[in-house]
Tab-separated table of C-alpha atoms and ligand atoms in Angstrom:
chain	number	residue	atom	x	y	z
I	1036	MET	CA	41.670	187.758	308.258
I	1037	PHE	CA	43.059	190.618	306.189
I	1038	GLU	CA	45.409	190.007	303.346
I	1039	LEU	CA	47.846	192.237	301.543
I	1040	SER	CA	49.059	190.163	298.624
I	1041	GLY	CA	49.975	192.276	295.624
I	1042	LYS	CA	50.774	195.258	297.870
I	1043	ARG	CA	54.269	196.656	298.231
I	1044	ALA	CA	55.149	198.101	301.642
I	1045	LEU	CA	58.032	200.221	302.912
I	1046	VAL	CA	58.635	199.917	306.660
I	1047	THR	CA	61.291	202.214	308.140
I	1048	GLY	CA	63.083	201.764	311.461
I	1049	ALA	CA	62.533	198.082	310.829
I	1050	SER	CA	65.711	196.400	312.077
I	1051	ALA	CA	64.237	196.038	315.595
I	1052	GLY	CA	61.218	196.517	317.830
I	1053	ILE	CA	57.885	197.762	316.525
I	1054	GLY	CA	59.161	198.365	312.967
I	1055	LEU	CA	60.512	194.835	312.677
I	1056	ALA	CA	57.307	193.302	314.072
I	1057	THR	CA	55.259	195.390	311.623
I	1058	ALA	CA	57.359	194.216	308.686
I	1059	GLU	CA	56.843	190.636	309.912
I	1060	VAL	CA	53.057	190.941	310.143
I	1061	LEU	CA	52.775	192.644	306.728
I	1062	ARG	CA	54.865	189.822	305.213
I	1063	GLU	CA	52.639	187.218	306.861
I	1064	LEU	CA	49.646	188.929	305.241
I	1065	GLY	CA	51.288	188.586	301.832
I	1066	ALA	CA	52.787	192.027	301.213
I	1067	ASP	CA	56.047	192.473	299.387
I	1068	VAL	CA	58.118	194.321	302.026
I	1069	VAL	CA	61.134	196.613	301.907
I	1070	VAL	CA	62.723	197.393	305.265
I	1071	ALA	CA	64.935	200.386	306.025
I	1072	ALA	CA	67.046	201.449	309.015
I	1073	ARG	CA	70.428	202.948	309.876
I	1074	SER	CA	72.581	199.987	310.814
I	1075	GLU	CA	73.280	197.585	307.975
I	1076	GLU	CA	74.152	194.474	309.962
I	1077	ALA	CA	70.912	194.212	311.945
I	1078	LEU	CA	68.893	195.267	308.917
I	1079	ARG	CA	70.438	192.658	306.625
I	1080	GLU	CA	69.686	189.985	309.195
I	1081	ALA	CA	66.088	191.166	309.617
I	1082	ALA	CA	65.552	191.292	305.853
I	1083	ALA	CA	66.912	187.762	305.409
I	1084	THR	CA	64.625	186.384	308.126
I	1085	LEU	CA	61.628	188.125	306.584
I	1086	SER	CA	62.472	187.408	302.937
I	1087	ALA	CA	62.258	191.161	302.448
I	1088	SER	CA	64.576	193.522	300.630
I	1089	TYR	CA	66.377	196.279	302.474
I	1090	VAL	CA	67.870	199.756	302.049
I	1091	VAL	CA	70.189	201.344	304.610
I	1092	ALA	CA	69.234	204.964	305.358
I	1093	ASP	CA	69.486	207.447	308.204
I	1094	LEU	CA	66.011	208.954	308.438
I	1095	SER	CA	67.254	212.157	310.027
I	1096	ASP	CA	68.956	213.057	306.747
I	1097	ALA	CA	66.828	214.463	303.886
I	1098	ARG	CA	69.218	213.277	301.166
I	1099	GLN	CA	69.225	209.735	302.510
I	1100	ILE	CA	65.416	209.716	302.493
I	1101	ASP	CA	65.442	210.886	298.847
I	1102	ARG	CA	67.873	208.099	297.972
I	1103	LEU	CA	65.802	205.541	299.904
I	1104	LEU	CA	62.606	206.517	298.078
I	1105	ALA	CA	64.348	206.468	294.709
I	1106	GLU	CA	65.768	202.991	295.355
I	1107	VAL	CA	62.479	201.576	296.623
I	1108	GLY	CA	60.253	203.067	293.896
I	1109	PRO	CA	56.437	203.178	294.173
I	1110	VAL	CA	54.872	201.610	297.268
I	1111	ASP	CA	51.253	201.012	298.271
I	1112	ILE	CA	51.878	201.091	302.012
I	1113	LEU	CA	54.234	203.350	303.971
I	1114	ILE	CA	54.981	202.730	307.632
I	1115	SER	CA	56.925	205.738	308.876
I	1116	ASN	CA	58.818	204.743	312.006
I	1117	ALA	CA	62.208	205.489	313.550
I	1118	GLY	CA	63.991	205.603	316.881
I	1119	GLY	CA	62.728	207.880	319.636
I	1120	PRO	CA	63.903	211.506	319.886
I	1121	PRO	CA	66.254	212.793	322.637
I	1122	THR	CA	65.065	212.556	326.257
I	1123	GLY	CA	65.570	214.954	329.216
I	1124	LEU	CA	63.749	217.511	331.306
I	1125	PRO	CA	61.639	220.062	329.372
I	1126	SER	CA	63.597	223.100	330.582
I	1127	ALA	CA	66.934	221.527	329.658
I	1128	VAL	CA	66.405	220.588	325.998
I	1129	THR	CA	69.051	222.308	323.891
I	1130	ASP	CA	68.460	223.784	320.438
I	1131	GLU	CA	70.667	221.043	319.055
I	1132	ALA	CA	68.456	218.316	320.634
I	1133	TRP	CA	65.282	220.016	319.361
I	1134	GLN	CA	66.778	220.188	315.889
I	1135	ARG	CA	67.835	216.539	315.995
I	1136	GLY	CA	64.382	215.480	317.174
I	1137	PHE	CA	62.737	217.644	314.529
I	1138	GLU	CA	64.686	216.028	311.689
I	1139	LEU	CA	64.289	212.460	312.986
I	1140	THR	CA	60.750	212.471	314.328
I	1141	PHE	CA	58.886	215.179	312.457
I	1142	MET	CA	60.592	215.752	309.108
I	1143	SER	CA	61.165	212.049	308.389
I	1144	SER	CA	57.400	211.454	308.625
I	1145	VAL	CA	56.728	214.474	306.399
I	1146	ARG	CA	59.391	213.615	303.813
I	1147	LEU	CA	58.462	209.937	303.572
I	1148	ALA	CA	54.746	210.688	303.188
I	1149	ARG	CA	55.331	213.422	300.613
I	1150	GLY	CA	57.657	211.143	298.660
I	1151	VAL	CA	55.308	208.163	298.371
I	1152	LEU	CA	52.116	210.134	297.747
I	1153	PRO	CA	52.257	210.955	294.023
I	1154	SER	CA	52.330	207.317	292.891
I	1155	MET	CA	49.667	206.300	295.447
I	1156	ARG	CA	47.379	209.062	294.199
I	1157	SER	CA	47.905	208.138	290.590
I	1158	ARG	CA	46.991	204.493	291.350
I	1159	GLY	CA	44.033	205.516	293.537
I	1160	TRP	CA	45.121	203.384	296.514
I	1161	GLY	CA	47.510	204.030	299.365
I	1162	ARG	CA	48.064	203.643	303.094
I	1163	ILE	CA	50.309	206.016	305.033
I	1164	ILE	CA	50.787	205.225	308.701
I	1165	ALA	CA	53.185	206.819	311.187
I	1166	ILE	CA	54.179	205.252	314.483
I	1167	THR	CA	53.912	207.987	317.120
I	1168	SER	CA	53.632	207.556	320.883
I	1169	LEU	CA	51.388	207.460	323.923
I	1170	THR	CA	52.891	210.889	324.723
I	1171	VAL	CA	50.729	212.500	322.036
I	1172	ASN	CA	47.730	212.944	324.308
I	1173	ARG	CA	49.311	212.765	327.751
I	1174	PRO	CA	52.834	214.196	328.033
I	1175	LEU	CA	55.525	212.374	329.995
I	1176	LEU	CA	57.948	214.526	331.984
I	1177	GLY	CA	61.182	213.082	330.589
I	1178	LEU	CA	60.082	213.076	326.928
I	1179	PRO	CA	59.442	216.736	325.988
I	1180	VAL	CA	60.740	216.415	322.434
I	1181	SER	CA	58.542	213.402	321.801
I	1182	ASN	CA	55.544	215.064	323.496
I	1183	ALA	CA	55.799	218.118	321.249
I	1184	LEU	CA	56.848	216.654	317.920
I	1185	ARG	CA	54.578	213.578	317.878
I	1186	ALA	CA	51.638	215.933	318.288
I	1187	GLY	CA	53.004	217.757	315.238
I	1188	VAL	CA	53.219	214.532	313.219
I	1189	THR	CA	49.686	213.583	314.268
I	1190	ASN	CA	48.183	216.858	313.148
I	1191	TYR	CA	50.241	217.004	309.967
I	1192	TYR	CA	48.985	213.503	309.055
I	1193	ARG	CA	45.430	214.531	309.842
I	1194	SER	CA	45.873	217.527	307.525
I	1195	LEU	CA	47.230	215.294	304.784
I	1196	ALA	CA	44.301	212.910	305.277
I	1197	LEU	CA	41.940	215.766	304.395
I	1198	GLU	CA	43.805	216.449	301.169
I	1199	VAL	CA	44.073	212.910	299.820
I	1200	ALA	CA	40.953	211.101	301.093
I	1201	ARG	CA	39.235	211.399	297.706
I	1202	ASP	CA	42.223	209.742	296.010
I	1203	GLY	CA	41.837	206.430	297.860
I	1204	VAL	CA	44.768	207.183	300.154
I	1205	THR	CA	44.290	206.981	303.924
I	1206	VAL	CA	46.646	208.619	306.407
I	1207	ASN	CA	46.643	207.530	310.046
I	1208	THR	CA	48.881	207.264	313.096
I	1209	VAL	CA	49.349	204.419	315.567
I	1210	ALA	CA	50.434	205.458	319.064
I	1211	PRO	CA	52.103	202.654	321.014
I	1212	GLY	CA	51.884	202.591	324.783
I	1213	TYR	CA	54.670	201.034	326.857
I	1214	THR	CA	55.867	198.288	324.534
I	1215	ALA	CA	58.567	195.748	325.390
I	1216	THR	CA	61.447	196.785	323.066
I	1217	GLN	CA	64.993	198.188	323.364
I	1218	ARG	CA	63.585	201.720	323.461
I	1219	LEU	CA	62.137	201.113	326.926
I	1220	ALA	CA	65.649	200.665	328.307
I	1221	GLU	CA	66.169	204.386	327.519
I	1222	VAL	CA	62.832	205.371	329.026
I	1223	PHE	CA	62.917	203.423	332.343
I	1224	LYS	CA	65.595	204.809	334.630
I	1225	SER	CA	65.407	201.945	337.198
I	1226	PRO	CA	63.501	198.707	337.999
I	1227	GLU	CA	61.415	200.751	340.487
I	1228	ASP	CA	60.553	203.159	337.687
I	1229	GLU	CA	59.358	200.229	335.572
I	1230	ALA	CA	57.310	198.763	338.458
I	1231	ARG	CA	55.651	202.160	339.060
I	1232	THR	CA	54.749	202.433	335.398
I	1233	LEU	CA	53.210	198.955	335.329
I	1234	GLN	CA	50.893	200.027	338.142
I	1235	GLU	CA	49.647	202.884	335.959
I	1236	ILE	CA	48.734	200.634	333.017
I	1237	PRO	CA	45.151	199.360	333.318
I	1238	ALA	CA	46.123	196.153	331.482
I	1239	ALA	CA	48.867	195.684	334.137
I	1240	ARG	CA	51.528	194.666	331.606
I	1241	LEU	CA	53.697	196.015	328.817
I	1242	GLY	CA	52.428	195.726	325.278
I	1243	THR	CA	54.171	193.609	322.660
I	1244	SER	CA	55.525	194.795	319.335
I	1245	ARG	CA	53.157	192.409	317.574
I	1246	GLU	CA	50.150	193.989	319.254
I	1247	VAL	CA	51.181	197.345	317.810
I	1248	ALA	CA	52.013	195.746	314.458
I	1249	SER	CA	48.570	194.116	314.235
I	1250	ALA	CA	46.857	197.501	314.649
I	1251	VAL	CA	49.091	198.887	311.900
I	1252	ALA	CA	48.265	195.949	309.622
I	1253	PHE	CA	44.535	196.534	310.083
I	1254	LEU	CA	44.898	200.188	309.054
I	1255	ALA	CA	46.936	199.048	306.042
I	1256	SER	CA	44.218	196.666	304.859
I	1257	ASN	CA	41.448	197.130	302.306
I	1258	GLU	CA	38.977	196.706	305.159
I	1259	ALA	CA	40.171	199.993	306.738
I	1260	ALA	CA	39.484	202.014	303.567
I	1261	TYR	CA	37.023	204.349	305.297
I	1262	ILE	CA	39.263	205.121	308.274
I	1263	THR	CA	41.469	208.145	307.788
I	1264	GLY	CA	42.945	210.985	309.832
I	1265	GLN	CA	42.758	208.827	312.958
I	1266	GLU	CA	45.073	208.121	315.837
I	1267	LEU	CA	44.907	204.566	317.152
I	1268	LEU	CA	46.292	204.114	320.678
I	1269	VAL	CA	47.650	200.649	321.490
I	1270	ASP	CA	48.384	201.266	325.144
I	1271	GLY	CA	46.514	198.815	327.405
I	1272	GLY	CA	44.285	201.666	328.528
I	1273	TRP	CA	47.069	203.990	329.809
I	1274	GLY	CA	45.687	207.010	327.993
I	1275	ILE	CA	42.068	206.651	329.101
F	2222	NAD	P1	63.591	200.518	318.851
F	2222	NAD	O1	64.657	201.377	319.421
F	2222	NAD	O2	63.436	199.108	319.333
F	2222	NAD	O3	63.725	200.452	317.247
F	2222	NAD	C1	63.929	201.615	316.513
F	2222	NAD	C2	64.237	201.285	315.061
F	2222	NAD	O4	64.475	202.516	314.372
F	2222	NAD	C3	65.492	200.443	314.872
F	2222	NAD	O5	65.318	199.633	313.744
F	2222	NAD	C4	66.571	201.484	314.598
F	2222	NAD	O6	67.659	200.989	313.853
F	2222	NAD	C5	65.772	202.470	313.769
F	2222	NAD	N1	66.334	203.816	313.791
F	2222	NAD	C6	66.666	204.556	314.872
F	2222	NAD	N2	67.158	205.750	314.469
F	2222	NAD	C7	67.145	205.743	313.112
F	2222	NAD	C8	67.537	206.670	312.120
F	2222	NAD	N3	68.075	207.845	312.423
F	2222	NAD	N4	67.379	206.321	310.823
F	2222	NAD	C9	66.885	205.112	310.495
F	2222	NAD	N5	66.476	204.205	311.384
F	2222	NAD	C10	66.612	204.516	312.682
F	2222	NAD	O7	62.254	201.356	319.063
F	2222	NAD	P2	60.743	200.865	319.226
F	2222	NAD	O8	60.472	200.615	320.647
F	2222	NAD	O9	60.445	199.810	318.216
F	2222	NAD	O10	59.983	202.218	318.878
F	2222	NAD	C11	59.613	202.603	317.582
F	2222	NAD	C12	59.011	204.000	317.690
F	2222	NAD	O11	57.892	203.961	318.587
F	2222	NAD	C13	60.001	205.012	318.286
F	2222	NAD	O12	59.826	206.243	317.661
F	2222	NAD	C14	59.577	205.083	319.737
F	2222	NAD	O13	59.915	206.304	320.347
F	2222	NAD	C15	58.068	204.911	319.605
F	2222	NAD	N6	57.466	204.442	320.839
F	2222	NAD	C16	57.929	203.339	321.470
F	2222	NAD	C17	57.358	202.955	322.679
F	2222	NAD	C18	57.841	201.750	323.436
F	2222	NAD	O14	57.405	201.560	324.570
F	2222	NAD	N7	58.687	200.919	322.869
F	2222	NAD	C19	56.321	203.708	323.223
F	2222	NAD	C20	55.856	204.814	322.530
F	2222	NAD	C21	56.451	205.181	321.341
């Protein structure tokens, strides 16, 4: 089994769902973990359960990301994750919704990665991993902002991987499929909608947050040192 003792990890969007499960798995593997999210109450509770420290920050705000990074200091592992961007039909997305999605989904992943990189490069070891989505390779009708911007994050991370590979820093993305969390309540419009989706998943079930978290933990390990610029789908075969 992998172990991460001596490594310090920052996991954002970690008061619930995939972020919280990732923080849990990294803690179990021995990492020192800092969790971040918007709402203090849930975050404080999560941090206490995990024996992690926490910083409240809204990831759609550049200044709050700067403050978060300053408070956390150097980290060895960054897990860039946040809530999903606005939903709706492709032709109906307003400029305001695009802008909101851009700040939350795209720029947060750019700003967090850029912020943690210098100290990783100087130490010659680092892991940068963004949580994206199954929509990266196969768009879903109601998620145009996610479809477009996750592809942007994926290719930006691949670009960054090219730049920093020789410094011992790997940069990858993990794309969850349909995973049983609060977010799915926004995605499924009805029980029939959910039943239809289950029929489309070769594994015939939703994924769990821990299944996504375990893939993230592998990419964060020493053992994954030669894997960079990759997108790892954890989707029960949906994207095949
Ligand atoms: P979730 O809604 O359960 O949890 C999201 C977390 O992000 C929470 O901790 C929340 O507080 C935090 N967050 C939301 N907005 C924030 C902001 N502005 N600043 C700081 N923190 C913020 O979501 P999840 O299901 O765990 O999904 C995590 C990511 O994976 C999302 O981007 C989601 O779109 C993506 N994803 C999820 C699924 C799925 O089926 N659950 C599938 C594909 C992609």
